[in-house]
Coordinates of C-alpha atoms in Angstrom, one line a residue:
Chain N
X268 CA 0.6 182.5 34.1
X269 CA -2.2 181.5 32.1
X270 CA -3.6 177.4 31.3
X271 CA -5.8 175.9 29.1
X272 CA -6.1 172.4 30.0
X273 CA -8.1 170.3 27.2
X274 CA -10.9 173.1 26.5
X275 CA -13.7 172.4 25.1
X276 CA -16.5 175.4 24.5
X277 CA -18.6 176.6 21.8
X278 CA -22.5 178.6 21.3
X279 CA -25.8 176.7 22.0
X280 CA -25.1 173.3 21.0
X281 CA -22.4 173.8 17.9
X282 CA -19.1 172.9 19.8
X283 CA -16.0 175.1 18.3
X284 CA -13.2 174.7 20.4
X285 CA -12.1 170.7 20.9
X286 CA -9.8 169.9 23.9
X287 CA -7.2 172.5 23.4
X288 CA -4.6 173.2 25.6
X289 CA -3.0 176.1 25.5
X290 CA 0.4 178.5 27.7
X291 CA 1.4 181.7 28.5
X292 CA 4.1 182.5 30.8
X293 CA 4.7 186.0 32.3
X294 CA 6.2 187.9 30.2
X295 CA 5.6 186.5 27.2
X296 CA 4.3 187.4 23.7
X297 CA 2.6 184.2 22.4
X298 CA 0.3 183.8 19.6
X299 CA -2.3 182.1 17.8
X300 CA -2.7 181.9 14.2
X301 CA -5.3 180.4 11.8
X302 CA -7.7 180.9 9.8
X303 CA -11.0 182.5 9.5
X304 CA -13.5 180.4 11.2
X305 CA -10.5 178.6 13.3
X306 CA -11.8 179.8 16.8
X307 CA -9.1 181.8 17.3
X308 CA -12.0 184.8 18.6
X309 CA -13.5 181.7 20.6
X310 CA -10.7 181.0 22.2
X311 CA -10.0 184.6 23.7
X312 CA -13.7 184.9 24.5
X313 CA -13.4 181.7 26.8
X314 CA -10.8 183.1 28.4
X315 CA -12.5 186.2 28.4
X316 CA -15.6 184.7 30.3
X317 CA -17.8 185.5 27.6
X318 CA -17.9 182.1 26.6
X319 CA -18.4 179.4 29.3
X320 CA -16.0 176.1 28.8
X321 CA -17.9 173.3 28.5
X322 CA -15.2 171.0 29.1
X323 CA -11.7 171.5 30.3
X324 CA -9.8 174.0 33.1
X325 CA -8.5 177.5 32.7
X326 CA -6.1 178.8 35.3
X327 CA -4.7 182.1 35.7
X328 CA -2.0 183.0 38.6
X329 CA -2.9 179.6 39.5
X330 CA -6.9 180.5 40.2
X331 CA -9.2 178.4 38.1
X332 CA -11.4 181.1 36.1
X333 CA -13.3 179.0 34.2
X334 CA -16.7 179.8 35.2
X335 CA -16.1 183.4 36.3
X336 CA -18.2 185.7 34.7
X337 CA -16.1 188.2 32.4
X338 CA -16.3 191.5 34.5
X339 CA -14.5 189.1 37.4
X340 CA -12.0 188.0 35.0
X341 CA -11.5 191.9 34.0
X342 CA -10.6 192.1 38.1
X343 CA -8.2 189.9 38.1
X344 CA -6.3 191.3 35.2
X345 CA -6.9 190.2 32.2
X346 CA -8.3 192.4 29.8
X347 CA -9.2 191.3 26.3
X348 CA -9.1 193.9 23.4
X349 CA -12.0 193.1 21.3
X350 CA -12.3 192.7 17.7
X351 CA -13.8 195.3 15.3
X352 CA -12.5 197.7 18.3
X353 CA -15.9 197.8 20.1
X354 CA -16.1 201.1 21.6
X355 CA -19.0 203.1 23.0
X356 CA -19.9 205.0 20.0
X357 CA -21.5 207.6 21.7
X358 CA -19.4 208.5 24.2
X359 CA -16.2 210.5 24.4
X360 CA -12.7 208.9 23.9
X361 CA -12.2 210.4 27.7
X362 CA -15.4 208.5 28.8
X363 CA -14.0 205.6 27.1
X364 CA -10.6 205.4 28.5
X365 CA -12.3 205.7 32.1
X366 CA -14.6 203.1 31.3
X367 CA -11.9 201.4 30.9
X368 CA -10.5 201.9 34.5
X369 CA -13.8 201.0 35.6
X370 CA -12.7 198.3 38.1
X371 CA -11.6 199.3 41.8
X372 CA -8.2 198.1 41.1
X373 CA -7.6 200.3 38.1
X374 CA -10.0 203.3 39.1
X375 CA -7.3 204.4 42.0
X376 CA -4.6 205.4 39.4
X377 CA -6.7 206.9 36.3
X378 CA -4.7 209.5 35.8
X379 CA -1.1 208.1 36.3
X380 CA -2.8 205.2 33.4
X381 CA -4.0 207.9 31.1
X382 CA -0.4 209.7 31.2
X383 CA 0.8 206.2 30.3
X384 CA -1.8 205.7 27.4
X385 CA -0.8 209.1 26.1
X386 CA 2.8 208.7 26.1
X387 CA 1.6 205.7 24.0
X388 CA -0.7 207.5 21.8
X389 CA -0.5 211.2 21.6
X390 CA -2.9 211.5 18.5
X391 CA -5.3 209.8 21.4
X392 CA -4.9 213.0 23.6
X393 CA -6.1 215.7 20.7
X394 CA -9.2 213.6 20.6
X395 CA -10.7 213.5 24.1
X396 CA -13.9 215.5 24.0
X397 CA -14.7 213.4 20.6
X398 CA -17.5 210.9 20.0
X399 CA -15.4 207.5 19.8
X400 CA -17.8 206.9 17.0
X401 CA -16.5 209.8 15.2
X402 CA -13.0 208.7 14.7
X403 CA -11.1 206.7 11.2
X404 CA -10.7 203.1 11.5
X405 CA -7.4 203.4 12.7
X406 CA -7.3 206.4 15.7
X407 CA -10.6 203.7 16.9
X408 CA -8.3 200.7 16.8
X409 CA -5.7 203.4 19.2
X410 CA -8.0 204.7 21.6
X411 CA -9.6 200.8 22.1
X412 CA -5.9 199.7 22.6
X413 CA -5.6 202.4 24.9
X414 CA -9.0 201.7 26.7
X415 CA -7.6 198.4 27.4
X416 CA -4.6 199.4 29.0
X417 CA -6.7 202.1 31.6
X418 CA -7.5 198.1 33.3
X419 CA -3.5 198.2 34.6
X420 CA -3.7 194.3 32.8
X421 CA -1.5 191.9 33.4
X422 CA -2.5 190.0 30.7
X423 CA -3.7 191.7 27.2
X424 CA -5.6 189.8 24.8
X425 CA -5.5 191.4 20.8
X426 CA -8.3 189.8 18.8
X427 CA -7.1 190.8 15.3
X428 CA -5.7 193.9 16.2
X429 CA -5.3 194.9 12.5
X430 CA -8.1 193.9 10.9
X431 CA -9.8 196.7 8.8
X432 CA -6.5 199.0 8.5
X433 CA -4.4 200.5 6.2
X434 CA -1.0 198.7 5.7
X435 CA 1.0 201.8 7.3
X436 CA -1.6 201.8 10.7
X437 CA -1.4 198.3 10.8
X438 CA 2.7 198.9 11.2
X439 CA 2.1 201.6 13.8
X440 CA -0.5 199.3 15.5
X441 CA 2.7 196.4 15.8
X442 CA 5.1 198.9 16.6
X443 CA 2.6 199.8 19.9
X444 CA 2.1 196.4 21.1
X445 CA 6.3 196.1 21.0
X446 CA 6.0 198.8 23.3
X447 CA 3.4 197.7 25.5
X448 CA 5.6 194.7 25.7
X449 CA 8.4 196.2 26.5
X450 CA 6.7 198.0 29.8
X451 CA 6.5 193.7 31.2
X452 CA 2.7 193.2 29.9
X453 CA 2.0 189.6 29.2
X454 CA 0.4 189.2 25.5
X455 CA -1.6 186.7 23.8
X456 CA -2.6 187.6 20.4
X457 CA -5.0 186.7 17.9
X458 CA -4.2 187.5 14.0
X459 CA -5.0 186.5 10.4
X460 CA -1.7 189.1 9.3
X461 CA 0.5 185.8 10.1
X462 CA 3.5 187.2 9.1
X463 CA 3.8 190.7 11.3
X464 CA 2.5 188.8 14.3
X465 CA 5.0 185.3 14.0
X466 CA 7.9 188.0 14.0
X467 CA 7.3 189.7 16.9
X468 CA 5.6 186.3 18.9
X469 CA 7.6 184.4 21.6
X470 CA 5.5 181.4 20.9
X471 CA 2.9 180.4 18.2
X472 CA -0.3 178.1 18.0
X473 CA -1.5 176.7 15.1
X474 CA -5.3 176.6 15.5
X475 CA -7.2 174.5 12.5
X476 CA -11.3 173.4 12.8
X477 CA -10.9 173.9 16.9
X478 CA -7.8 172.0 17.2
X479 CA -4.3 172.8 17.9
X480 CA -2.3 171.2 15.4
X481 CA 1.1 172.6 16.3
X482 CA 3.1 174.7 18.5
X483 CA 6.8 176.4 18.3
X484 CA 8.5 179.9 18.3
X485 CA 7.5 182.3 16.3
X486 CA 10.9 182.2 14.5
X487 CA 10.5 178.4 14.1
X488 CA 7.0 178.7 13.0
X489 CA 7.9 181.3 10.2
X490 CA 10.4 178.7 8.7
X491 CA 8.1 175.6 9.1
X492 CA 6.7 174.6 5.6
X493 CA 3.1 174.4 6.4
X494 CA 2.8 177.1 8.2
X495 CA 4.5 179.4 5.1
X496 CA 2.4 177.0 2.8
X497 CA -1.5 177.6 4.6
X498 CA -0.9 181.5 6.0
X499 CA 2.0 183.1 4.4
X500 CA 1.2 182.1 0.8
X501 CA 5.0 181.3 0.1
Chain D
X21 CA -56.2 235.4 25.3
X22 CA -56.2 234.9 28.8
X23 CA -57.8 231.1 28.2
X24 CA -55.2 230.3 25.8
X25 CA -52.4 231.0 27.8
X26 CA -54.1 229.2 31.0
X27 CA -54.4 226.1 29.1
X28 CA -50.8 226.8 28.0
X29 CA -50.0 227.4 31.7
X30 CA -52.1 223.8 32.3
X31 CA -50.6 221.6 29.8
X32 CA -46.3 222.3 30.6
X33 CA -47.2 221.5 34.7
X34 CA -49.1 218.2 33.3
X35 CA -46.0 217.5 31.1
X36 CA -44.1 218.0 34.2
X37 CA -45.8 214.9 35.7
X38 CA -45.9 212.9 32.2
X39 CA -41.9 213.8 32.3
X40 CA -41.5 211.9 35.8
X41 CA -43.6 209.1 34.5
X42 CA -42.2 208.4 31.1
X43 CA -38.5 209.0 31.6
X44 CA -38.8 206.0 33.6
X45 CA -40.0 204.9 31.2
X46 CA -37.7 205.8 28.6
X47 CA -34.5 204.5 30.8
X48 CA -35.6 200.8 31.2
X49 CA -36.2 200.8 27.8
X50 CA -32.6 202.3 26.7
X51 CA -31.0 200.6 29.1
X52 CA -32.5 197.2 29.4
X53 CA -33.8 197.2 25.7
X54 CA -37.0 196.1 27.2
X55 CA -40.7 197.8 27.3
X56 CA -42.4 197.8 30.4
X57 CA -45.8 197.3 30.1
X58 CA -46.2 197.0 34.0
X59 CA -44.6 200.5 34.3
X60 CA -48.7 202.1 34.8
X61 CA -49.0 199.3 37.5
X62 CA -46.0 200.2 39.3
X63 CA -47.8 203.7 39.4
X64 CA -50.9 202.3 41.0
X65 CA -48.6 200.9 43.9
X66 CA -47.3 203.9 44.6
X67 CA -50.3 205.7 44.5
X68 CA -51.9 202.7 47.1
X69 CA -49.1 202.9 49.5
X70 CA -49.3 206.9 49.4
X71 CA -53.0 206.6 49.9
X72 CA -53.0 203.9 52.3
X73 CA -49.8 205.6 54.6
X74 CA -51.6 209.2 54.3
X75 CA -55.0 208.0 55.1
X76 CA -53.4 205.7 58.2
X77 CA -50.6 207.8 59.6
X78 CA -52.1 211.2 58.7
X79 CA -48.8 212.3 57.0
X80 CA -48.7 214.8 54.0
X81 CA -48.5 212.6 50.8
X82 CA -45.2 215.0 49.5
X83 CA -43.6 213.9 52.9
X84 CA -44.0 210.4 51.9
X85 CA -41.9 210.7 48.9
X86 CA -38.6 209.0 50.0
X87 CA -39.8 205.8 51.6
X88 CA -42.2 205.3 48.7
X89 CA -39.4 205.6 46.6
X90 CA -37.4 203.7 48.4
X91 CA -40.1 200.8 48.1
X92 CA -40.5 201.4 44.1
X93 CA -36.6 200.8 43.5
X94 CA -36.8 197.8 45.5
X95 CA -39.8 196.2 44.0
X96 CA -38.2 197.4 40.8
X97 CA -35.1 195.8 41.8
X98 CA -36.9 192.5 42.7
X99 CA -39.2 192.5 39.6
X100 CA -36.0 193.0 37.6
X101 CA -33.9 190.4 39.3
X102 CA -36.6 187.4 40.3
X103 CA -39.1 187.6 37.1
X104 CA -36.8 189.4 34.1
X105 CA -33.5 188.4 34.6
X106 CA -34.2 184.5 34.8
X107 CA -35.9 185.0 31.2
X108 CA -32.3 187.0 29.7
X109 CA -31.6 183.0 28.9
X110 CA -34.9 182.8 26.9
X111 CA -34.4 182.2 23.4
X112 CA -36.8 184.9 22.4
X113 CA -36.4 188.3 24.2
X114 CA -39.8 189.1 23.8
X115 CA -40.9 187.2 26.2
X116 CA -39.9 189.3 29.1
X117 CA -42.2 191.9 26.9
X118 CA -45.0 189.1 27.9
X119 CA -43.6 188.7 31.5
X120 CA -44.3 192.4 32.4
X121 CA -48.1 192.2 30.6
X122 CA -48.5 189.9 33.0
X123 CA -47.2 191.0 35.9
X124 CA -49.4 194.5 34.9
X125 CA -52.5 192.1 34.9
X126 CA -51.9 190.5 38.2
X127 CA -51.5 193.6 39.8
X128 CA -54.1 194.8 38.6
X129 CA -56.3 191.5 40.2
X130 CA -54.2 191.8 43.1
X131 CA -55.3 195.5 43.6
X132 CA -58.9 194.3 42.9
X133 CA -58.7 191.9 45.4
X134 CA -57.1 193.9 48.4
X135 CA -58.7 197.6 47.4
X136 CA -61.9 196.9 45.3
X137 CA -62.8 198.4 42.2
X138 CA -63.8 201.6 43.9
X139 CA -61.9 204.4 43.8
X140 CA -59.8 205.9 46.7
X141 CA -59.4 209.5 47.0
X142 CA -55.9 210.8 48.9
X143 CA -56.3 213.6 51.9
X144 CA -54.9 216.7 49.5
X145 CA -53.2 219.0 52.2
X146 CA -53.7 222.0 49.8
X147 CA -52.3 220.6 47.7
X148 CA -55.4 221.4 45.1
X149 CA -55.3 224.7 46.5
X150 CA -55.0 227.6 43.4
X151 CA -52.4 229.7 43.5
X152 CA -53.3 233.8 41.6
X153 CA -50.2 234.8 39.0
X154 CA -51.6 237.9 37.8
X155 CA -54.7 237.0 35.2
X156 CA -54.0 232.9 35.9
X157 CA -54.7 230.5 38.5
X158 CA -52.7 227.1 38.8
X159 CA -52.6 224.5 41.3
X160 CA -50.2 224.2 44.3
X161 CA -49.9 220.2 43.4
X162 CA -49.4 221.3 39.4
X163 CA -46.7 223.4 40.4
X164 CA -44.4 220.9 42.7
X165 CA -45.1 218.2 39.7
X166 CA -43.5 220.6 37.0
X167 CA -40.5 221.5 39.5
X168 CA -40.1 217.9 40.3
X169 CA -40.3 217.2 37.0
X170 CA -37.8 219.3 36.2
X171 CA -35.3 218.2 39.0
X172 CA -36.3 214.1 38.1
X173 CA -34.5 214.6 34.7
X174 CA -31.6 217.1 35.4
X175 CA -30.8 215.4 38.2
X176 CA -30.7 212.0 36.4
X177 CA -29.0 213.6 33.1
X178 CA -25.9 215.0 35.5
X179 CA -25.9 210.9 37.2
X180 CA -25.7 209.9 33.8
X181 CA -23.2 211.6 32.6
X182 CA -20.8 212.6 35.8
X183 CA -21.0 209.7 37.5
X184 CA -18.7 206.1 37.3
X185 CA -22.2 204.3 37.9
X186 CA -24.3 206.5 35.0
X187 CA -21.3 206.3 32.9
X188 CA -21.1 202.6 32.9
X189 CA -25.1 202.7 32.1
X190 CA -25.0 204.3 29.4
X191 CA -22.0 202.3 28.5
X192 CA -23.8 199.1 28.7
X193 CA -26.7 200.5 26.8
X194 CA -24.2 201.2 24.0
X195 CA -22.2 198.0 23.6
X196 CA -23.5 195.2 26.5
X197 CA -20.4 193.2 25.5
X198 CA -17.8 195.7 25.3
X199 CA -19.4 197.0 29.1
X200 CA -18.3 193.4 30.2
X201 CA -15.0 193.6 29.1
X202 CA -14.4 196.6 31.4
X203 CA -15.7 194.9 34.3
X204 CA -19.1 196.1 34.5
X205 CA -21.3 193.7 35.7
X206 CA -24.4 194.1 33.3
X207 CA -26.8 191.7 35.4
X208 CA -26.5 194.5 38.4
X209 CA -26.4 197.9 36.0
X210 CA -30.0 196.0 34.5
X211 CA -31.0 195.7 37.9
X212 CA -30.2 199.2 38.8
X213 CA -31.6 200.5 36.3
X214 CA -35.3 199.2 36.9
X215 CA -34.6 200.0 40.2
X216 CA -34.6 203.8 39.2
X217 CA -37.2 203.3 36.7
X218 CA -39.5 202.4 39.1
X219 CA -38.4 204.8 41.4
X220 CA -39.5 207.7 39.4
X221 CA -42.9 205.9 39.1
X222 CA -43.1 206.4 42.7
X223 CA -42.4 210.0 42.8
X224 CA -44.7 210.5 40.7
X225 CA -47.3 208.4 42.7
X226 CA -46.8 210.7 45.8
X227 CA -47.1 213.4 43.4
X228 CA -50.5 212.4 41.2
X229 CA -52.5 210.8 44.4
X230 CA -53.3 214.2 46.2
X231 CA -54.1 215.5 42.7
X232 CA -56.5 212.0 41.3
X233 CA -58.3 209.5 43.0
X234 CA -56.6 206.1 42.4
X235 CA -58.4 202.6 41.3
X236 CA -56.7 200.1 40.4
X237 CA -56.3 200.6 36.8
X238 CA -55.1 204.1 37.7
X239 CA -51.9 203.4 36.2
X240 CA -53.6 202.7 32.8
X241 CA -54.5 205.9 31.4
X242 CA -50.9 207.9 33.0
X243 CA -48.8 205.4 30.8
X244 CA -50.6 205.3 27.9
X245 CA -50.0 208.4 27.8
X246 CA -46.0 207.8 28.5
X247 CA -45.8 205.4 25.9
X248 CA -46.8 208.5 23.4
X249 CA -44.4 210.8 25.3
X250 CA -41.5 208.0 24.9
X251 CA -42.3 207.2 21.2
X252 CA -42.1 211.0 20.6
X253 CA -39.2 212.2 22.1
X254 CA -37.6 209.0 20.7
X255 CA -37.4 205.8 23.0
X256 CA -34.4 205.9 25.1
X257 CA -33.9 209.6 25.0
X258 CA -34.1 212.0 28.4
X259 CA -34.4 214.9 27.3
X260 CA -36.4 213.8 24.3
X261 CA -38.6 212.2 27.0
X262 CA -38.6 215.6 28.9
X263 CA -39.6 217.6 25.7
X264 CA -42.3 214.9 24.3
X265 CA -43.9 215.2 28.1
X266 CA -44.5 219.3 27.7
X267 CA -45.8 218.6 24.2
X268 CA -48.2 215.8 25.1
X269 CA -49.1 217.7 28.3
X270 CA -50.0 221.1 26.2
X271 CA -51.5 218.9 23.7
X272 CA -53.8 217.3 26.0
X273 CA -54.7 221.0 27.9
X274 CA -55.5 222.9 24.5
X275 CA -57.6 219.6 22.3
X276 CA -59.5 219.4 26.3
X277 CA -60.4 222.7 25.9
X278 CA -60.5 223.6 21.9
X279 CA -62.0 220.3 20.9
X280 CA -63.9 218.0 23.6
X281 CA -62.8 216.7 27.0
X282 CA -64.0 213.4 25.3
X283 CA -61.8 213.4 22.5
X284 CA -58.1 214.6 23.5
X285 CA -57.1 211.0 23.7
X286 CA -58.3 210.2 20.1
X287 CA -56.0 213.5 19.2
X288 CA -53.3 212.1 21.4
X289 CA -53.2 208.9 19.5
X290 CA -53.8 210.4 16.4
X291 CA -49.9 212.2 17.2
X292 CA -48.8 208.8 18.3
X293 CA -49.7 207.2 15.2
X294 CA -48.4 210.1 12.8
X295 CA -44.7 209.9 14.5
X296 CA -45.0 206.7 13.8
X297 CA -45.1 206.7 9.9
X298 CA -43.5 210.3 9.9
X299 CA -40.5 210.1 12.3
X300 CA -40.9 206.6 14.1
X301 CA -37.1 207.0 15.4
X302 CA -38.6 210.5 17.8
X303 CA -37.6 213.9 18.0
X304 CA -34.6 212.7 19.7
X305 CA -34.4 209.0 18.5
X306 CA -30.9 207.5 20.2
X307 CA -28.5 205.9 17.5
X308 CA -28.6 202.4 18.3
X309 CA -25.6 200.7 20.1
X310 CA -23.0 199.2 17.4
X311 CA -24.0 195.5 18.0

């Protein structure tokens, strides 16, 4: 579904991403993992189309979207759920879940999307008429989840879904991406909580100074020394 | 009594026209994050094409509203998409700052060179004509530039906020990146956006020329005057702009009046300066955007 093919890409003239080739079939939950400063966020930028590869293919669906810009990318469906939750402070959580359907694809079907998102999130539904900027840590990190699905993706990108939270939110906030899962969405995710994320991954990356340096299951990656010696701390 | 309240009567329709001007303004920079300095030459145009299409067709200057308009978005649109959007790559942003003094100062020249430095005066059609309510008199043109006025910002507050296009405006003004990431294209909402800007502008050219002659540093004195309007309502703000314009208007009718013709730009200014180190963020000064 999705290829990275030796990518290279990075800001100005610092380079942060060398040759890395990375896989996600349909279906899948893969992940990356590494630490802060890896270019795990780099990567889902590039795929994003915030970042331009300076070297390298990305293909989606089989369509090389390396130099699309990111509001094509969006289009095609893949929508990338941004760290630090990134919402539009100043508008409502309603006017942020129909930004979210803000391409012609997704736009037809708002309201079959939101019923979706709400059966998701029902906390998200007492909170329409409030400014997104109003909300805790945690009902922000829901309704940007939520805003994400409004796109009808076919491919979600979490950067570091659970940064910022309390450990029981953080729990809820795993719990939602098994069910956004379950409903056949394709999932590449980005996280420095290793342990939640290996468990509930298909597939892992190990991402060190801009290179992959190792690639498995999840389950496989959970038992592999390094992996528990570097992220887990075991 | 009477004067008071005439002067009162004076300044809200002349904040009526300062509205149009500034919220112009007042968009491109919330929007774009960018002051236009060339926003008083972009008046001057308008007021030009209005005079020149009045004076050659014999058409009433209110009736050439919509293609003036029309040609304001689209040298907006131009101006934002040939001379601004090339520089987003700059290192420094404030360079586009520089690239719209310029383009104000070859305007300018270019309006020297096809116009002259004398000034035109546009047919009126009545509209300079006073209207009697009770004890007052106020000019048919003041009265169409406060109703205008009015109309400009309501009808660009319920685009703003009603619309998918306003929405994802004001989205982009709030987070450019997380705008992206829904599949706005920010390069075309920027482009819009000064497209509208300049619009207004050319309103309120159609609505100023019957009323003043126009030179070609017209645009000059009518944006100065915006800038204050902006700065106190709070940049960015519509309504802030809308409010700011009535106060700047009244102020300008009573210090005219009350202190000297001469001198109600020195008490303008003095205003502008004391929101300044008072309240430099407006009445209605926009949080910022969370980047």
């Amino acid at each position: 579904m999705l290829r990275l093919e030796r990518v290279s890409a990075g800001y100005g003239r610092v380079t942060i991403l060398h040759n890395i080739s990375i896989e996600v079939n349909q279906g899948e939950v893969v992940t990356i993992v590494g630490a802060n400063g890896a270019g795990k966020t780099t990567t889902l930028r590039t795929i994003a189309g915030l970042v331009r590869p300076t070297e390298g293919s990305i293909t989606f669906d089989g369509k090389d979207i390396g130099r699309l810009p990111a509001h094509e990318v969006v289009d095609l469906g893949i929508t990338l759920i941004p760290e630090g939750r990134q919402l539009f402070p100043h508008m409502t959580v309603r006017e942020n879940l129909l930004m979210g359907a803000y391409t012609p694809r997704a736009r037809g079907e708002v309201d079959q999307t939101l019923d979706f998102a709400f059966s998701l999130f029902p906390r998200v539904k007492e909170k329409l008429d409030q400014h997104a900027g109003s909300l805790s840590g945690g009902e922000q990190q829901m309704v940007a989840i939520a805003r994400g699905l409004m796109a009808k993706p076919k491919l979600l990108l979490f950067d570091e879904p659970s940064l910022g939270l309390a450990p029981i939110i953080v729990k809820q906030v795993f719990e939602t991406i098994d069910k956004i899962v379950a409903t056949g969405v394709t999932v590449l995710i980005v996280e420095q909580n290793v342990f939640h994320t290996l468990s509930i991954a298909d597939r892992g990356y190990v991402l060190e100074n801009g290179e992959i340096t190792m690639t498995d299951t999840g389950a496989a990656l959970l038992k592999n020394d390094h992996v528990r010696r570097a992220y887990l701390g075991i | 009594m009477t004067v008071f309240w005439q002067l009162v009567l004076n300044g809200l329709m002349l904040g009526g026209l300062f509205a149009i001007i500034s919220v112009g303004l007042t968009l491109i920079f919330g929007i774009i994050r960018l002051v236009n300095f060339a926003h008083g030459e972009l008046l001057m145009v308008g007021m030009y094409a209005t005079f020149l299409l009045t004076t050659q067709l014999g058409v009433h200057p209110y009736a050439l509203a919509p293609p003036v308009v029309l040609l304001l978005f689209v040298v907006g649109v131009l101006i934002q998409r040939f001379i601004l959007q090339p520089l987003l790559e700059a290192r420094d942003h404030h360079v586009q700052i520089f690239a719209t003094v310029g383009l104000s100062t070859a305007l300018i020249n270019l309006a020297l060179l096809l116009f002259g430095a004398d000034i035109h005066s546009t047919p009126a059609y009545g509209a300079r004509t006073s209207l009697t309510l009770g004890p007052f008199r106020i000019l048919t043109g003041h009265v169409v530039m406060f109703v205008a006025g009015i109309l400009v910002v309501a009808g660009l507050h319920v685009f703003l906020q009603r619309t998918y296009l306003g929405r994802a405006i004001r989205a982009t003004a709030q987070h450019r990146h997380a705008a992206q990431l829904m599949g706005i294209d920010i390069n075309r909402i920027y482009i819009i956006t000064f497209g509208i800007g300049a619009a207004c502008v050319g309103l309120a050219a159609t609505l100023v020329a019957p009323m003043y002659p126009v030179s070609p540093t017209v645009g000059t004195y009518f944006v100065l005057t915006a800038f204050v309007v902006v700065v106190l309502g709070g940049m960015g703000s519509l309504h802030g702009a809308f409010i700011g314009a009535l106060i700047i208007g009244l102020v300008d009718s009573l210090s005219g009046y009350y202190i000297a013709p001469d001198l109600k730009e020195v008490v303008i200014f003095a205003i502008f300066i004391l929101i300044l180190l008072v309240r430099p963020t407006g009445l209605f000064g926009l949080g910022r955007g969370s980047e």
